[in-house]
Amino acid sequence: MNRHGLLFAALLAALPLAAQADDTTTADGTWSGAGEVGFAAARGNAKSENLNAKLAFKMEDERWKDTFYLTALRAKGEVSTPVIVNGQISSIKTYQATANRYEVGASAGYKFDERSYLVGAVRYENDDFSPYQYQAVVSLGYGYTLLKTASDELSFEVGPGYKRFERTLPANAGSEGEAIGRGLVNFKHAFSANTAFVNTLLVEAGSKNTFLQNDAGLQVDINKKLALKVGYQVRHNTDAPAGTKKTDQLMTTNLVYNFGG
């Protein structure tokens, strides 16, 4: 299956979730969600713009535990290119894209009891400025909730999967595929009624490449609908072509809007 087929499959899995998103929810089988966005622009001696956005929905009842998310990152800035003019080294500034990434994912979990569940997950990302042009993953695994109290939540998922990807270099290298092991750890701690720390660690380990992504965030609620969130993301590929870095970092300050509730 090519990358477009995998993306189509991911979107098909997400459609039932998005279609019901208006029925905002709690753990009684209705849907809840949040959207967040951050934007910054600089003018004057430097010129730059960057935008990041995320949309996420989740639902949990006595039998099912489902999620859907969509993220996007776009940035433009002045880039200096060295040139030789009359035998002297100079530079030319151009205004161009420096980040362009989007990602979509969904999971459906069938609960055996209050703590354990069977989970199927799909994820697709396209990134113009990473070692991999795209990565698409389907997986099936076992999930377990280790801790769920008024202030703390800790759960993990683990299982096999399959990944299709295309390297950025060399150009037109074509798609590759491999079996992987997928692991996901979710942690949340509420310091108070309106302040919480969340951390999600994703690992997709294969023989050709291992992808790790950690998202940490501190969220402070302004009211029931609005919140401010500071986030720190680290993404790492163990196999990166020469001339590209294995690790990317992103810090964000976003406004969050909670649907329903």
Coordinates of C-alpha atoms in Angstrom, one line a residue:
M1 CA 0.0 0.0 0.0
N2 CA 1.4 3.4 -1.0
R3 CA 1.4 6.5 1.3
H4 CA -1.8 7.9 -0.2
G5 CA -3.5 4.6 0.5
L6 CA -2.3 4.6 4.1
L7 CA -3.4 8.2 4.5
F8 CA -6.8 7.4 3.1
A9 CA -7.1 4.5 5.6
A10 CA -6.2 6.8 8.4
L11 CA -8.8 9.3 7.4
L12 CA -11.5 6.6 7.1
A13 CA -10.7 5.5 10.6
A14 CA -11.0 9.1 11.8
L15 CA -14.3 10.0 10.0
P16 CA -16.6 8.3 12.6
L17 CA -14.8 10.2 15.4
A18 CA -15.0 13.6 13.7
A19 CA -18.6 13.1 12.7
Q20 CA -19.6 12.7 16.3
A21 CA -17.4 15.4 17.7
D22 CA -20.3 17.8 18.2
D23 CA -21.7 15.5 20.9
T24 CA -19.1 16.9 23.3
T25 CA -18.4 14.4 26.0
T26 CA -17.2 12.9 29.2
A27 CA -16.5 9.3 30.2
D28 CA -20.2 8.4 29.6
G29 CA -19.6 7.7 25.9
T30 CA -19.9 11.2 24.5
W31 CA -17.2 13.1 22.8
S32 CA -15.0 15.9 24.2
G33 CA -12.3 17.9 22.4
A34 CA -10.0 20.8 22.4
G35 CA -8.3 23.0 19.8
E36 CA -5.2 25.0 20.3
V37 CA -3.3 27.5 18.2
G38 CA -0.2 29.6 18.5
F39 CA 1.1 32.4 16.1
A40 CA 4.1 34.7 16.2
A41 CA 5.4 37.2 13.6
A42 CA 8.5 39.5 13.6
R43 CA 9.1 42.5 11.4
G44 CA 11.9 45.0 11.3
N45 CA 15.5 43.9 11.4
A46 CA 14.3 40.3 11.2
K47 CA 11.2 38.9 9.4
S48 CA 9.5 35.7 10.4
E49 CA 6.2 34.0 10.9
N50 CA 5.2 30.7 12.5
L51 CA 1.9 29.0 13.2
N52 CA 1.2 25.8 15.0
A53 CA -2.3 24.3 15.6
K54 CA -3.8 21.1 17.0
L55 CA -7.3 19.6 17.1
A56 CA -8.0 16.6 19.3
F57 CA -11.1 14.6 20.3
K58 CA -11.6 11.7 22.7
M59 CA -14.4 9.4 23.9
E60 CA -14.6 6.8 26.6
D61 CA -17.4 4.6 27.9
E62 CA -17.8 1.2 29.5
R63 CA -16.6 -0.6 26.3
W64 CA -14.7 1.8 24.0
K65 CA -11.8 4.3 24.3
D66 CA -11.2 6.3 21.1
T67 CA -9.1 9.3 20.1
F68 CA -8.5 11.4 17.0
Y69 CA -6.0 14.3 16.5
L70 CA -4.7 16.6 13.7
T71 CA -1.7 18.8 14.0
A72 CA 0.0 21.4 11.8
L73 CA 3.2 23.4 11.9
R74 CA 4.1 26.1 9.4
A75 CA 7.0 28.7 9.6
K76 CA 8.6 31.1 7.2
G77 CA 11.7 33.3 7.8
E78 CA 14.7 35.1 6.3
V79 CA 17.4 32.7 5.2
S80 CA 20.9 34.0 4.3
T81 CA 22.6 32.3 1.4
P82 CA 26.4 32.8 0.9
V83 CA 27.4 34.1 -2.6
I84 CA 30.6 35.4 -4.1
V85 CA 30.4 38.9 -5.6
N86 CA 33.6 40.4 -7.3
G87 CA 35.7 37.9 -5.5
Q88 CA 34.2 38.8 -2.1
I89 CA 32.0 36.5 0.0
S90 CA 28.6 38.1 0.7
S91 CA 25.1 36.8 1.4
I92 CA 21.6 37.2 0.0
K93 CA 18.6 37.1 2.2
T94 CA 15.5 35.3 1.0
Y95 CA 12.1 34.8 2.7
Q96 CA 11.1 31.1 2.5
A97 CA 9.5 28.3 4.4
T98 CA 11.5 26.8 7.2
A99 CA 9.0 24.4 8.6
N100 CA 6.0 22.6 7.0
R101 CA 4.6 19.6 8.8
Y102 CA 1.1 18.1 9.3
E103 CA 0.1 14.9 11.1
V104 CA -3.1 13.0 11.6
G105 CA -3.8 10.0 13.8
A106 CA -6.6 8.0 15.4
S107 CA -7.0 5.0 17.7
A108 CA -9.8 2.8 18.8
G109 CA -9.6 0.8 22.0
Y110 CA -11.9 -2.1 23.0
K111 CA -11.9 -2.4 26.8
F112 CA -11.7 -5.8 28.4
D113 CA -12.3 -4.3 31.9
E114 CA -11.8 -0.9 33.5
R115 CA -8.0 -1.0 33.1
S116 CA -7.0 -3.2 30.1
Y117 CA -8.0 -2.8 26.4
L118 CA -7.1 -3.9 22.8
V119 CA -6.1 -0.9 20.7
G120 CA -5.7 -0.3 16.9
A121 CA -3.9 2.9 15.9
V122 CA -3.0 4.7 12.7
R123 CA -0.7 7.7 12.2
Y124 CA 0.5 9.6 9.2
E125 CA 2.8 12.6 9.0
N126 CA 4.3 14.6 6.2
D127 CA 7.3 16.8 6.9
D128 CA 9.2 18.8 4.3
F129 CA 12.1 19.5 6.7
S130 CA 12.9 16.2 8.4
P131 CA 15.0 13.2 7.4
Y132 CA 11.8 11.5 6.2
Q133 CA 9.4 13.0 3.7
Y134 CA 6.5 11.0 5.2
Q135 CA 5.9 8.2 7.8
A136 CA 2.7 6.2 7.9
V137 CA 2.0 3.6 10.6
V138 CA -0.7 1.1 11.4
S139 CA -0.5 -1.0 14.6
L140 CA -2.4 -3.3 16.9
G141 CA -1.6 -3.6 20.6
Y142 CA -2.5 -4.0 24.2
G143 CA -3.2 -1.0 26.5
Y144 CA -3.3 -0.8 30.3
T145 CA -4.3 2.0 32.7
L146 CA -1.8 1.8 35.6
L147 CA -3.2 4.7 37.5
K148 CA -6.4 6.8 37.4
T149 CA -7.2 9.1 40.3
A150 CA -8.6 12.6 40.8
S151 CA -5.1 14.1 40.3
D152 CA -3.1 11.5 38.3
E153 CA -3.4 9.3 35.2
L154 CA -0.9 6.9 33.8
S155 CA -1.4 4.5 30.9
F156 CA 0.6 2.7 28.3
E157 CA 0.1 0.9 24.9
V158 CA 2.5 -1.7 23.3
G159 CA 2.2 -3.9 20.3
P160 CA 3.4 -4.7 16.7
G161 CA 2.8 -2.5 13.6
Y162 CA 3.9 -1.8 10.1
K163 CA 5.5 1.4 8.8
R164 CA 5.8 2.9 5.3
F165 CA 8.2 5.8 4.8
E166 CA 10.2 7.8 2.3
R167 CA 13.6 9.3 3.0
T168 CA 14.3 12.9 2.1
L169 CA 17.7 12.0 0.7
P170 CA 18.6 10.8 -1.8
A171 CA 15.8 12.4 -3.8
N172 CA 13.3 10.1 -5.4
A173 CA 14.5 7.2 -3.3
G174 CA 11.1 5.7 -3.3
S175 CA 9.0 4.2 -0.4
E176 CA 10.2 1.6 2.0
G177 CA 8.5 -0.5 4.6
E178 CA 9.3 -2.4 7.8
A179 CA 7.7 -4.1 10.7
I180 CA 8.0 -2.1 13.9
G181 CA 7.2 -2.2 17.6
R182 CA 5.0 0.6 18.9
G183 CA 4.9 2.0 22.4
L184 CA 2.9 4.8 23.9
V185 CA 3.0 6.2 27.4
N186 CA 0.5 8.9 28.6
F187 CA 0.9 10.7 31.9
K188 CA -1.2 13.5 33.5
H189 CA -0.9 15.2 36.8
A190 CA -3.2 17.9 38.1
F191 CA -1.5 20.4 40.5
S192 CA -4.8 22.1 41.2
A193 CA -8.3 22.4 39.8
N194 CA -7.0 24.6 36.9
T195 CA -3.4 23.6 36.4
A196 CA -2.1 20.3 34.9
F197 CA 1.0 18.8 33.5
V198 CA 0.7 16.3 30.6
N199 CA 3.3 14.2 28.9
T200 CA 3.0 11.7 26.0
L201 CA 5.9 9.5 24.8
L202 CA 5.6 7.7 21.5
V203 CA 8.1 5.1 20.2
E204 CA 8.0 3.4 16.8
A205 CA 11.1 1.0 16.8
G206 CA 12.2 -0.7 13.6
S207 CA 15.4 -2.2 12.2
K208 CA 15.8 0.6 9.6
N209 CA 14.8 3.5 11.9
T210 CA 13.4 4.2 15.3
F211 CA 11.2 7.3 15.7
L212 CA 10.7 8.8 19.2
Q213 CA 8.5 11.8 20.0
N214 CA 7.9 13.3 23.4
D215 CA 5.3 16.0 24.1
A216 CA 5.3 17.8 27.4
G217 CA 2.9 20.5 28.3
L218 CA 1.8 22.7 31.2
Q219 CA -1.8 24.0 30.9
V220 CA -3.5 26.6 33.0
D221 CA -7.3 27.1 32.7
I222 CA -8.6 30.6 32.4
N223 CA -12.2 29.4 32.6
K224 CA -14.2 26.3 31.5
K225 CA -13.6 27.1 27.8
L226 CA -10.2 28.8 27.5
A227 CA -6.7 27.9 28.7
L228 CA -3.1 28.8 28.1
K229 CA -0.6 26.0 27.4
V230 CA 3.2 25.9 27.2
G231 CA 4.5 22.9 25.3
Y232 CA 7.9 21.4 24.6
Q233 CA 8.2 18.7 21.9
V234 CA 11.3 16.6 21.0
R235 CA 11.3 14.4 17.9
H236 CA 14.2 12.0 17.1
N237 CA 15.0 9.6 14.2
T238 CA 17.9 7.2 14.9
D239 CA 18.7 7.0 11.1
A240 CA 19.1 10.3 9.4
P241 CA 20.8 11.0 6.0
A242 CA 24.1 12.9 5.9
G243 CA 23.4 16.7 6.1
T244 CA 20.2 16.3 8.3
K245 CA 19.9 16.4 12.0
K246 CA 18.4 13.4 13.9
T247 CA 16.6 15.6 16.5
D248 CA 14.1 18.4 16.2
Q249 CA 12.8 20.5 19.1
L250 CA 9.7 22.7 19.3
M251 CA 8.6 25.1 22.0
T252 CA 5.1 26.5 21.9
T253 CA 2.8 28.9 23.8
N254 CA -0.8 28.3 22.7
L255 CA -4.3 29.4 23.4
V256 CA -6.6 26.4 24.0
Y257 CA -10.3 26.2 23.4
N258 CA -12.2 23.3 25.0
F259 CA -15.3 22.0 23.3
G260 CA -18.3 21.4 25.5
G261 CA -18.0 20.6 29.1

